[in-house]
Tab-separated table of C-alpha atoms in Angstrom:
chain	number	residue	atom	x	y	z
A	433	UNK	CA	21.383	128.927	129.530
A	434	UNK	CA	21.387	131.819	130.528
A	435	UNK	CA	19.018	132.656	127.581
A	436	UNK	CA	16.082	131.080	129.125
A	437	UNK	CA	16.597	132.287	132.690
A	438	UNK	CA	16.772	135.728	130.734
A	439	UNK	CA	13.164	134.313	129.857
A	440	UNK	CA	14.041	135.506	125.803
A	441	UNK	CA	13.144	133.435	123.000
A	442	UNK	CA	15.836	133.010	120.260
A	443	UNK	CA	14.522	135.791	118.690
A	444	UNK	CA	14.214	137.940	120.838
A	445	UNK	CA	17.209	138.045	121.867
A	446	UNK	CA	18.346	137.875	118.047
A	447	UNK	CA	17.481	140.851	117.902
A	448	UNK	CA	18.958	142.919	120.933
A	449	UNK	CA	22.133	141.866	119.937
A	450	UNK	CA	21.704	142.349	115.700
A	451	UNK	CA	22.232	138.010	115.209
A	452	UNK	CA	20.110	136.243	112.621
A	453	UNK	CA	17.804	133.881	114.986
A	454	UNK	CA	18.620	130.830	113.005
A	455	UNK	CA	22.373	131.314	113.416
A	456	UNK	CA	21.780	132.286	117.447
A	457	UNK	CA	20.578	128.463	117.012
A	458	UNK	CA	23.297	127.076	115.625
A	459	UNK	CA	25.668	129.087	117.956
A	460	UNK	CA	23.479	127.387	120.751
A	461	UNK	CA	24.119	123.905	119.821
A	462	UNK	CA	27.138	124.234	119.425
A	463	UNK	CA	27.027	124.030	115.135
A	464	UNK	CA	29.398	126.685	113.926
A	465	UNK	CA	31.745	128.685	115.944
A	466	UNK	CA	30.990	132.058	117.233
A	467	UNK	CA	32.611	135.018	115.747
A	468	UNK	CA	34.203	137.652	118.509
A	469	UNK	CA	32.122	140.701	117.373
A	470	UNK	CA	29.041	138.231	117.829
A	471	UNK	CA	30.616	137.140	121.566
A	472	UNK	CA	30.354	140.600	122.411
A	473	UNK	CA	27.154	141.655	120.588
A	474	UNK	CA	25.536	138.442	122.776
A	475	UNK	CA	27.045	139.123	126.046
A	476	UNK	CA	25.958	142.547	125.965
A	477	UNK	CA	22.110	141.876	125.273
A	478	UNK	CA	22.033	138.494	127.792
A	479	UNK	CA	23.816	141.750	130.442
A	480	UNK	CA	27.364	140.012	131.327
A	481	UNK	CA	31.046	140.035	130.383
A	482	UNK	CA	31.902	137.956	127.178
A	483	UNK	CA	34.245	135.865	130.409
A	484	UNK	CA	31.319	134.896	131.499
A	485	UNK	CA	29.648	133.847	128.613
A	486	UNK	CA	32.521	131.483	127.790
A	487	UNK	CA	32.525	130.234	131.144
A	488	UNK	CA	29.101	129.775	131.029
């Protein structure tokens, strides 16, 4: 898991990519679909490309 590998809590990662942390939890668990814009923001916050994030 990239978030854990980068030692980021849900809240800290959510702050980095300007996504509500409760939504971030749902994305990680696969409970809801992530928008393309949020996916890009998340990839940038994790320091990876969107392709790398989707292939993970």
